[in-house]
GROMACS .gro file of C-alpha atoms in nm:
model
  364
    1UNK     CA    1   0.000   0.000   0.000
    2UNK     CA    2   0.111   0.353  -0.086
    3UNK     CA    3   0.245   0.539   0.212
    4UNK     CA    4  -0.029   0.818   0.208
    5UNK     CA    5  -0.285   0.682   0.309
    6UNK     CA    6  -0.465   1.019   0.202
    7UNK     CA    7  -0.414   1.037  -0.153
    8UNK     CA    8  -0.252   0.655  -0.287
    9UNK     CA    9  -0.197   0.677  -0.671
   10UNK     CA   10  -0.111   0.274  -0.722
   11UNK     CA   11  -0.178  -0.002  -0.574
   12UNK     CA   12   0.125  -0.150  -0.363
   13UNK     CA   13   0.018  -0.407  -0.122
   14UNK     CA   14   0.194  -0.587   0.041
   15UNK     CA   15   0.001  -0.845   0.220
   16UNK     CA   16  -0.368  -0.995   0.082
   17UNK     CA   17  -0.501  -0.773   0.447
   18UNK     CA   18  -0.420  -0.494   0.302
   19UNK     CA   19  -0.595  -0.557  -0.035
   20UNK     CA   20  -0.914  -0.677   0.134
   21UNK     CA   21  -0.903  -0.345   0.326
   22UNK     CA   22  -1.274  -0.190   0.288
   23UNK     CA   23  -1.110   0.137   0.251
   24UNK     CA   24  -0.820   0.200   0.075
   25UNK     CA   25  -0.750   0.520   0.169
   26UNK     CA   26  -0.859   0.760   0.402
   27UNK     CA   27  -1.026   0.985   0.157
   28UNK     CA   28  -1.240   0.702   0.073
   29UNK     CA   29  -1.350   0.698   0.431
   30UNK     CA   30  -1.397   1.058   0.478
   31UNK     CA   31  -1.627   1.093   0.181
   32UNK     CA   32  -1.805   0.767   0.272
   33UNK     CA   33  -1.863   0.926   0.671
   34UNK     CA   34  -1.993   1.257   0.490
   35UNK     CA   35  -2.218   1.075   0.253
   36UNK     CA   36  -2.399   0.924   0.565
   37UNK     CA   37  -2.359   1.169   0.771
   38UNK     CA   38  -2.575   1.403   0.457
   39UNK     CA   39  -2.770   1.098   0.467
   40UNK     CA   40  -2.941   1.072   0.816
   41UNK     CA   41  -2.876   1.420   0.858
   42UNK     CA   42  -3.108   1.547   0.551
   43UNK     CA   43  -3.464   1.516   0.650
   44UNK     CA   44  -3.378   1.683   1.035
   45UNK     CA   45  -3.315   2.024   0.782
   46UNK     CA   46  -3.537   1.966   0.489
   47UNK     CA   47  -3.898   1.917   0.510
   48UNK     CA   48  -4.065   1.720   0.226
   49UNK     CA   49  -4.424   1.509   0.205
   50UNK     CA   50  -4.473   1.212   0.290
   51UNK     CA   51  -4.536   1.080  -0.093
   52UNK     CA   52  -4.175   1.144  -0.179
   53UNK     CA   53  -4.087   0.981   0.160
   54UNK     CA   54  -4.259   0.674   0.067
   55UNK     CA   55  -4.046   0.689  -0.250
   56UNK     CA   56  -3.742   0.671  -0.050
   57UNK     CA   57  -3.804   0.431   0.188
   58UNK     CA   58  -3.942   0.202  -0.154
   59UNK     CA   59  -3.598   0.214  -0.289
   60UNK     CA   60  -3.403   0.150   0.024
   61UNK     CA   61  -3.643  -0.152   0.047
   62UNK     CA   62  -3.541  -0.254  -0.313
   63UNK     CA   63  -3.199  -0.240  -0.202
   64UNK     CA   64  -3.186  -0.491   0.076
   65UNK     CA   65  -3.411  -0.708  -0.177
   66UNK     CA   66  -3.149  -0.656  -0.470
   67UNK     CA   67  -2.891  -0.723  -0.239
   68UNK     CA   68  -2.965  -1.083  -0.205
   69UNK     CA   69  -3.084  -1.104  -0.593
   70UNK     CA   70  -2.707  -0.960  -0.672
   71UNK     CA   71  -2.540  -1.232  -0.406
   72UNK     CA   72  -2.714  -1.520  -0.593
   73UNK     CA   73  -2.703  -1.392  -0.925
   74UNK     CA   74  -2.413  -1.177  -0.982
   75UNK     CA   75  -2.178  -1.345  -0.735
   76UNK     CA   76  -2.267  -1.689  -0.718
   77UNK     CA   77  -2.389  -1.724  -1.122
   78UNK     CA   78  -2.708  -1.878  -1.050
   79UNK     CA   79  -2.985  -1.651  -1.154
   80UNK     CA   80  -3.359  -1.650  -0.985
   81UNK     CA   81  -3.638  -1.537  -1.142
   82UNK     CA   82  -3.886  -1.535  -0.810
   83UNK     CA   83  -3.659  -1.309  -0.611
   84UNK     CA   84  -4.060  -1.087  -0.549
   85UNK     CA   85  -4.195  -1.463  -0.380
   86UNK     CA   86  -3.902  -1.474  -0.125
   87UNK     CA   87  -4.012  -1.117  -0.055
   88UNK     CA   88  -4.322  -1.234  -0.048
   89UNK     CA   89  -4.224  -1.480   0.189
   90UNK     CA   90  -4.098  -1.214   0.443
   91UNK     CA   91  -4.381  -1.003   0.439
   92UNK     CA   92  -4.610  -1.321   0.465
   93UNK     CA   93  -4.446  -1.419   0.794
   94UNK     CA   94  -4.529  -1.103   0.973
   95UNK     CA   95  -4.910  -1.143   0.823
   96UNK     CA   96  -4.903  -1.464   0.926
   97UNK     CA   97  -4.821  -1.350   1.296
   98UNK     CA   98  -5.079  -1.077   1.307
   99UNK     CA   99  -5.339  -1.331   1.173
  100UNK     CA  100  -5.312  -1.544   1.493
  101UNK     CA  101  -5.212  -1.333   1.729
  102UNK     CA  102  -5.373  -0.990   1.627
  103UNK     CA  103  -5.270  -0.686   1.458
  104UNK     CA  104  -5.217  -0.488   1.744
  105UNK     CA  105  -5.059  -0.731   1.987
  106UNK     CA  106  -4.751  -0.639   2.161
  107UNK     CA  107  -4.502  -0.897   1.942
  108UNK     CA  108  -4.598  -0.718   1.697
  109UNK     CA  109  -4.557  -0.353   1.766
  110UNK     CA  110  -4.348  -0.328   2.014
  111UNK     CA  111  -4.111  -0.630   1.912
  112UNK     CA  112  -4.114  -0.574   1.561
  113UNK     CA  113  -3.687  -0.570   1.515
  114UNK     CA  114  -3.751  -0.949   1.603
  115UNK     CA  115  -4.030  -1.025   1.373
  116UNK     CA  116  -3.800  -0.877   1.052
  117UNK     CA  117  -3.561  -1.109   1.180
  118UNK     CA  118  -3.813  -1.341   1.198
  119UNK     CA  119  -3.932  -1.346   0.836
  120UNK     CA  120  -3.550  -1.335   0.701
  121UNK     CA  121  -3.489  -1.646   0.866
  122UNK     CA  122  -3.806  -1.751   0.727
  123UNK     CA  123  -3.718  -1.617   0.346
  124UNK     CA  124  -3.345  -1.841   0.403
  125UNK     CA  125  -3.529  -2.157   0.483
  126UNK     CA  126  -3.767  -2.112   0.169
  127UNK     CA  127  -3.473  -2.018  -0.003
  128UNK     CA  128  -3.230  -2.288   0.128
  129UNK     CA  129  -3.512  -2.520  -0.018
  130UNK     CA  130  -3.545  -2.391  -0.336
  131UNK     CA  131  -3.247  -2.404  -0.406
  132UNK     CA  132  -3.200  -2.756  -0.359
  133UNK     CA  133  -3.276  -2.807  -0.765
  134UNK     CA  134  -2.938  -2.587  -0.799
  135UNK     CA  135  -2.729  -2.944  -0.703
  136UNK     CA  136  -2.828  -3.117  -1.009
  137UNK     CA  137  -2.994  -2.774  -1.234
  138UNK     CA  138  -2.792  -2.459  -1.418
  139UNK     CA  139  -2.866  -2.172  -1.641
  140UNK     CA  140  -3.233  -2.173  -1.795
  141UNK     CA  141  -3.321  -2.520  -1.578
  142UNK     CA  142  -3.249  -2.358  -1.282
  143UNK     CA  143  -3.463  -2.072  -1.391
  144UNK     CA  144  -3.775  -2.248  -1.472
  145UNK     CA  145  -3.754  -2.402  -1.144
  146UNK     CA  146  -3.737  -2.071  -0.973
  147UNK     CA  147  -4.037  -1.956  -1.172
  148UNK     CA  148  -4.224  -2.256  -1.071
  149UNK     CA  149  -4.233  -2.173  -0.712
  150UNK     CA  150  -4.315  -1.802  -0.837
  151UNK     CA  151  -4.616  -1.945  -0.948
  152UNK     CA  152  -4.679  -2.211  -0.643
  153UNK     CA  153  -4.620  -1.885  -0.414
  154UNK     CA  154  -4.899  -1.707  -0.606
  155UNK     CA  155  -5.175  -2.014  -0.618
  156UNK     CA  156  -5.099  -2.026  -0.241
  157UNK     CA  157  -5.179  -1.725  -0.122
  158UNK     CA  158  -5.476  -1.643  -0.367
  159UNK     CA  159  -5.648  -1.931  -0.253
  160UNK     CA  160  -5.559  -2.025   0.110
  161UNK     CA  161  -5.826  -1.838   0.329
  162UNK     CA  162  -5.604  -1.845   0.621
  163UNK     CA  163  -5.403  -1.545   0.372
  164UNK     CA  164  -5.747  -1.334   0.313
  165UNK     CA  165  -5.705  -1.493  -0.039
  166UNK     CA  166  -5.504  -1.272  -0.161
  167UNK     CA  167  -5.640  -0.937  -0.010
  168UNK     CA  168  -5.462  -0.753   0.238
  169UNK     CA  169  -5.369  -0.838   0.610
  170UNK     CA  170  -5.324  -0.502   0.808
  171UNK     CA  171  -5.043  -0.477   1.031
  172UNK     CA  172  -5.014  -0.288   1.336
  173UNK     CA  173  -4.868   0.019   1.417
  174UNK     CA  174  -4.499   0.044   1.531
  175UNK     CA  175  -4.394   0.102   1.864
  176UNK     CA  176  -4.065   0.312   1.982
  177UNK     CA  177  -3.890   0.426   2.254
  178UNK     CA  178  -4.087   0.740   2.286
  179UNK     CA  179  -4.413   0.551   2.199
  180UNK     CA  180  -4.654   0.441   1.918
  181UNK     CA  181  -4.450   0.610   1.569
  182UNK     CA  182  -4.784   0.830   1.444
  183UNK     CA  183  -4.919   0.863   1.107
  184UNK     CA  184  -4.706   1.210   1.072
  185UNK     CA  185  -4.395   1.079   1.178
  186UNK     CA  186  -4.503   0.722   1.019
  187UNK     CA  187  -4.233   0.778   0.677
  188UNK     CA  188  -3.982   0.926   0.789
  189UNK     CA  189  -3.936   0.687   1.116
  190UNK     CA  190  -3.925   0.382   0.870
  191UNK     CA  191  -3.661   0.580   0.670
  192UNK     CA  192  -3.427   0.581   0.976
  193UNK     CA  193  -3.480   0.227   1.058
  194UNK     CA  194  -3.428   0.114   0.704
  195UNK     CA  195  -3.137   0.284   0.619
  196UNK     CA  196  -2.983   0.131   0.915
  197UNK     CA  197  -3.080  -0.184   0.797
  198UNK     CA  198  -2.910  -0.094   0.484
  199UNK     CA  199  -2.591  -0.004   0.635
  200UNK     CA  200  -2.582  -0.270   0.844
  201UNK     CA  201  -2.618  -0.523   0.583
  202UNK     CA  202  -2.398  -0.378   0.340
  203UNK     CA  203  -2.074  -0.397   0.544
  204UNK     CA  204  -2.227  -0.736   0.588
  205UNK     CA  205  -2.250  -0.827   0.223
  206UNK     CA  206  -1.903  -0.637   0.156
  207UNK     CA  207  -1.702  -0.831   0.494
  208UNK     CA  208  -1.874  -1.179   0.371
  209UNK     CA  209  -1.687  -1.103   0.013
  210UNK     CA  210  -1.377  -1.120   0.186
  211UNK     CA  211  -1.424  -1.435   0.377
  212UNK     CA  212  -1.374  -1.741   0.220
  213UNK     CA  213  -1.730  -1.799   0.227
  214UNK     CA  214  -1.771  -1.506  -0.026
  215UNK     CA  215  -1.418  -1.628  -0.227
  216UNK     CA  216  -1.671  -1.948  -0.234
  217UNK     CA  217  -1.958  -1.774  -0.453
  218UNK     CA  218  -1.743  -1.647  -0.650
  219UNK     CA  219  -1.551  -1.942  -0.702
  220UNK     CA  220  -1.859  -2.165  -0.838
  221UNK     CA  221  -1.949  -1.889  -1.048
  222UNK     CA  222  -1.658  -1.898  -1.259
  223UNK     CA  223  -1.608  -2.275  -1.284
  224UNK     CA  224  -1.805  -2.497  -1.056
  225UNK     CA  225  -1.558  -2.814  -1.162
  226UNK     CA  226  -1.253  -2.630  -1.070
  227UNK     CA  227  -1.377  -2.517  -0.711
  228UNK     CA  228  -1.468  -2.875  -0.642
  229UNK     CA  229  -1.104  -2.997  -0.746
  230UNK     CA  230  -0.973  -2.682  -0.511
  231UNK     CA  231  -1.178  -2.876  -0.197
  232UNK     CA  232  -1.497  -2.664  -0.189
  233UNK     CA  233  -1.805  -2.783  -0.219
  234UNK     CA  234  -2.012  -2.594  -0.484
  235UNK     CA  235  -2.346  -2.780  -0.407
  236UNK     CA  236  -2.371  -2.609  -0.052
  237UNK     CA  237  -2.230  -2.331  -0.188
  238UNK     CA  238  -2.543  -2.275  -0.418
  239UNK     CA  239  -2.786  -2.393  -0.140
  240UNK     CA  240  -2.643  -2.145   0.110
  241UNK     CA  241  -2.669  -1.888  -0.207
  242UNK     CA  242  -3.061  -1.900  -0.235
  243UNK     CA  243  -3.064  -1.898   0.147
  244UNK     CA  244  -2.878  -1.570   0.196
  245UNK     CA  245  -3.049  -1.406  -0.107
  246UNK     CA  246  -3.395  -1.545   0.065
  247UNK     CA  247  -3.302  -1.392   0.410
  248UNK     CA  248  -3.242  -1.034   0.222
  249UNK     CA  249  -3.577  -1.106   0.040
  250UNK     CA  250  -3.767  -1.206   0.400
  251UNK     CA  251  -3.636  -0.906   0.559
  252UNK     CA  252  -3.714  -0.661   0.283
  253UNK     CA  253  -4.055  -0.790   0.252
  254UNK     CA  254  -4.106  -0.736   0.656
  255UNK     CA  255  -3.988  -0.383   0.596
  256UNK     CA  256  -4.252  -0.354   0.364
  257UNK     CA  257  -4.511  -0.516   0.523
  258UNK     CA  258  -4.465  -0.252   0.842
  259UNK     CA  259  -4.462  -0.014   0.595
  260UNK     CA  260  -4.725  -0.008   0.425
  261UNK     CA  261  -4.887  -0.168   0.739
  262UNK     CA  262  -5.067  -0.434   0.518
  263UNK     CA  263  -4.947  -0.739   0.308
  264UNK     CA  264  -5.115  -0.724   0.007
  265UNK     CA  265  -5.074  -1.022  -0.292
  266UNK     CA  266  -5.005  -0.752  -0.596
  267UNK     CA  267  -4.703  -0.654  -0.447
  268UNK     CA  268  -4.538  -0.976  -0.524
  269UNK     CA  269  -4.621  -1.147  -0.870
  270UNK     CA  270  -4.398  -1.237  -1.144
  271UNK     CA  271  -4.400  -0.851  -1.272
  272UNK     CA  272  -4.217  -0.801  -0.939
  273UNK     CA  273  -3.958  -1.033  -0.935
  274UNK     CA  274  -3.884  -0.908  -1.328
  275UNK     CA  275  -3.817  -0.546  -1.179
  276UNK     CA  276  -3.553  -0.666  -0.891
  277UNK     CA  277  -3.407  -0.882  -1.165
  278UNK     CA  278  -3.394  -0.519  -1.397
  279UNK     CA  279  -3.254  -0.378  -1.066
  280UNK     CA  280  -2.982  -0.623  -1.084
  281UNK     CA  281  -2.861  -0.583  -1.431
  282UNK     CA  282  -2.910  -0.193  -1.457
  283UNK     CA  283  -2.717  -0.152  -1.162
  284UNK     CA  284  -2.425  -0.432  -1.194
  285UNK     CA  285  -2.425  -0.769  -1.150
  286UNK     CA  286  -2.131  -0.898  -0.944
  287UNK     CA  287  -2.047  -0.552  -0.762
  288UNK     CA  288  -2.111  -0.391  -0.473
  289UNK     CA  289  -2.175  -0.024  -0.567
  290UNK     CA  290  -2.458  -0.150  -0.843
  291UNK     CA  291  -2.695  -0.279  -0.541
  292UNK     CA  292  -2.731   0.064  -0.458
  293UNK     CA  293  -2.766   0.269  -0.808
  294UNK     CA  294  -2.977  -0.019  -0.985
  295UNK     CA  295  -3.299   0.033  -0.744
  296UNK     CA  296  -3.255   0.401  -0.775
  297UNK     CA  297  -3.247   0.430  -1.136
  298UNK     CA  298  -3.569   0.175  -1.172
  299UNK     CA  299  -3.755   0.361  -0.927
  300UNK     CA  300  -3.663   0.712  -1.084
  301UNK     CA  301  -3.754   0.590  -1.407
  302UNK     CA  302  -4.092   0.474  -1.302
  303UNK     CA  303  -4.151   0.826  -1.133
  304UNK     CA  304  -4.067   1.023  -1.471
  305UNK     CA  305  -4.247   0.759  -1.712
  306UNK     CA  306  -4.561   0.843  -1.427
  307UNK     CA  307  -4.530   1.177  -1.500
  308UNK     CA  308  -4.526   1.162  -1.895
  309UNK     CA  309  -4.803   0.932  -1.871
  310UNK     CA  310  -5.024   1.237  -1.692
  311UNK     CA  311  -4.828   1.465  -1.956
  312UNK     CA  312  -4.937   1.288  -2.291
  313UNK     CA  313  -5.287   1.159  -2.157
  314UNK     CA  314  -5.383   1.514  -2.105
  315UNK     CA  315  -5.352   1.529  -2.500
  316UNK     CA  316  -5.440   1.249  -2.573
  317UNK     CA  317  -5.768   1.194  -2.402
  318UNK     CA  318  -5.899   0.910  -2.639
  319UNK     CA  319  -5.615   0.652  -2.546
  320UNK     CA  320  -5.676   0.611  -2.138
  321UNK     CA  321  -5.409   0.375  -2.109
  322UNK     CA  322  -5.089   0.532  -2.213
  323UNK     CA  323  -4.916   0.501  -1.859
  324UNK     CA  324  -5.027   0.108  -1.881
  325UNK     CA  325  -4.837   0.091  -2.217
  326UNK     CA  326  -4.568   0.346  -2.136
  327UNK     CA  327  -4.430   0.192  -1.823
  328UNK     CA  328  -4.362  -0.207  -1.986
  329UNK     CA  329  -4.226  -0.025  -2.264
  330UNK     CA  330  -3.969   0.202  -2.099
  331UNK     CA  331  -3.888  -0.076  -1.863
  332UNK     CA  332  -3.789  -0.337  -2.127
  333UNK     CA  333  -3.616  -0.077  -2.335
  334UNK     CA  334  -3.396  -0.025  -2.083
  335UNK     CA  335  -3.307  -0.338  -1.960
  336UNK     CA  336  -3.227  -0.430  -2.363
  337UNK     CA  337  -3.014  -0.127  -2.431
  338UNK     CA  338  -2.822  -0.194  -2.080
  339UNK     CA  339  -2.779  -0.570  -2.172
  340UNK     CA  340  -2.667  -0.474  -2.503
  341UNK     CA  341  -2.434  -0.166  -2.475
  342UNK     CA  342  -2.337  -0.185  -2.083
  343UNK     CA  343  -2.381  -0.459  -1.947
  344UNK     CA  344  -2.159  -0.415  -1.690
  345UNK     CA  345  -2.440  -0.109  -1.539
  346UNK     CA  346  -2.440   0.199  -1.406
  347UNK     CA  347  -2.158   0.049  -1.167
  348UNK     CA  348  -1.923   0.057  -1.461
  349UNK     CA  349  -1.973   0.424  -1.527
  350UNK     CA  350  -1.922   0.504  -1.186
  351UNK     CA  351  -1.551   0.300  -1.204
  352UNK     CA  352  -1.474   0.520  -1.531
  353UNK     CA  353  -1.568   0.842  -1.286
  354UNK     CA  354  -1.322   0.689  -1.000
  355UNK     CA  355  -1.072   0.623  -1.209
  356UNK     CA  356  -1.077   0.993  -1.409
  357UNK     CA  357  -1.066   1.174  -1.067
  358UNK     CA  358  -0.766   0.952  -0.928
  359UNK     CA  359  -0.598   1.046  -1.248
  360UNK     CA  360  -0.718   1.400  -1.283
  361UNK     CA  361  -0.524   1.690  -1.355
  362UNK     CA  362  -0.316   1.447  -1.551
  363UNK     CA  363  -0.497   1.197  -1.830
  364UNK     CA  364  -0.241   0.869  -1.762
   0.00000   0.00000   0.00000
């Protein structure tokens, strides 16, 4: 490593410690402290509504979600196409609970951190199970065998009466230290709690990469035959895959379930699990950095197709359903032009930045 630790212009390790260090320099960790710092910090000086609140906390929801999706499918190669019924999963568990017990019983609003731990345990056991067709399945096998329990997820829960068939479950109101959270404060207390939950999890995901564990995913992506002739064992490494990515999914769908304090069944069809999988492309499969711009990108697009939708139906009064064809449209046009010109994502353009800036005044 570079003796600055401020400003290092090569890389000169000299042990694999060093090179596994989270930040290299301690630039990197100054601008990372600001950037949460501006994060939490934000809505204590800004005011906004609580609609563009709900927009935030949807995408830092998408985030945990895509953070499992990316584990499974852009670390460990095996690609999922019901990512939405492991979310499903999670926000089914806490249902589940509040159907027995009651929406408003203690467990669930005053010991809600336990319940979203709950229903991620809950998403890894679905997912450690589905992912049992990984030992002997690959590629577009593996797929359809993902998208059958998509579909066994869906006939559940539309026709088991012990899930209101479909319609939605209400969950109680969150308790916290100073109290039930109130419908004012309802947003922006979620955003805290869920940004946390981001943060937390994504020095997990980034300190698993660097155990052998992670080295493991990685491993079996790139050649399953030659990790098993190294002494690992790819078939548990696929099954513990789909269990991580699961326990993201479980606790993202808990998040949402307190929420939007009600599990509905729209919220996790096959359309769903096709927009974390657009997540995961647009943003980067296999790095870090594209967990985080992939949902934000989606989720901004949807919000400006929305608005064109309004714009061009004011004109054109005689086709209703432009934002119904506008927003499938937009969505698979982007997911083909990222596929076919970047598909490395947005993460890629964000290296090209990092590496201008480390260069800049000079150009090499």
């Amino acid at each position: 490593m570079s003796q600055n630790r401020w400003l290092a212009t090569g890389n000169f390790f000299t042990s694999y410690k060093q090179e596994q260090r989270t930040f290299f320099t301690h630039l990197d960790r100054t601008i990372f402290t600001c950037f949460l710092v501006i994060l939490f910090g934000w809505p204590l000086v800004f005011e906004i509504s609580n609609k563009y609140m709900l927009v935030l906390d949807n995408i830092l929801i998408a985030i945990v979600a895509v953070m499992g999706l990316n584990l499974l499918l852009g670390f460990a190669g095996l690609i999922s196409i019901g990512h939405a019924a492991f979310v499903g999963i999670g926000a089914y568990t806490v249902a589940s609970v509040c159907q027995v017990i009651g929406e408003n019983h203690v467990i669930v609003t005053h010991f809600w951190p336990v319940l979203i731990v709950c229903a991620g345990i809950m998403g890894a056991i679905f997912g450690a199970f589905v992912g049992l067709p990984a030992l002997r399945l690959k590629h577009l096998y593996l797929a359809i065998a993902t998208l059958s329990f998509q579909m066994i997820f869906e006939w559940v829960i539309q026709f088991m009466s012990f899930f209101n068939q479909g319609q939605t479950i209400y969950v109680g109101r969150a308790h916290w230290l100073t109290g039930q959270v109130g419908r004012s404060d309802h947003y922006l207390f979620w955003y805290y709690i869920i940004l946390t939950i981001v943060v937390i999890l994504g020095f997990g995901v980034r300190n698993l990469l660097k155990t052998k564990y992670g080295r493991c995913l990685v491993a079996v992506r790139d050649n399953d035959r030659a990790a098993d002739a190294m002494g690992m064992n790819p078939g548990l490494t696929k099954v513990y895959a789909f269990a991580l990515a699961g326990f993201f999914a479980g606790v993202a769908g808990a998040l949402h379930a307190y929420l939007y304090r009600g599990v509905g069944f729209e919220s996790f069809t096959l359309h769903a699990s096709v927009g974390y999988l657009a997540m995961a492309i647009v943003g980067g499969l296999g790095t870090l950095n594209g967990i985080f711009w992939g949902p934000v990108a989606i989720k901004f697009l949807d919000i400006q197709v929305e608005q064109f939708s309004e714009f061009v139906g004011q004109y054109l009064t005689s086709a209703p359903n432009v934002a119904t064809a506008l927003k499938p449209l937009s969505f698979g046009l982007v997911i083909v032009l990222f596929l076919m010109y970047e598909p490395r994502g947005i993460a890629n353009w964000w290296r090209i930045v990092k590496s201008y800036t480390k260069l800049w005044p000079f150009r090499y």
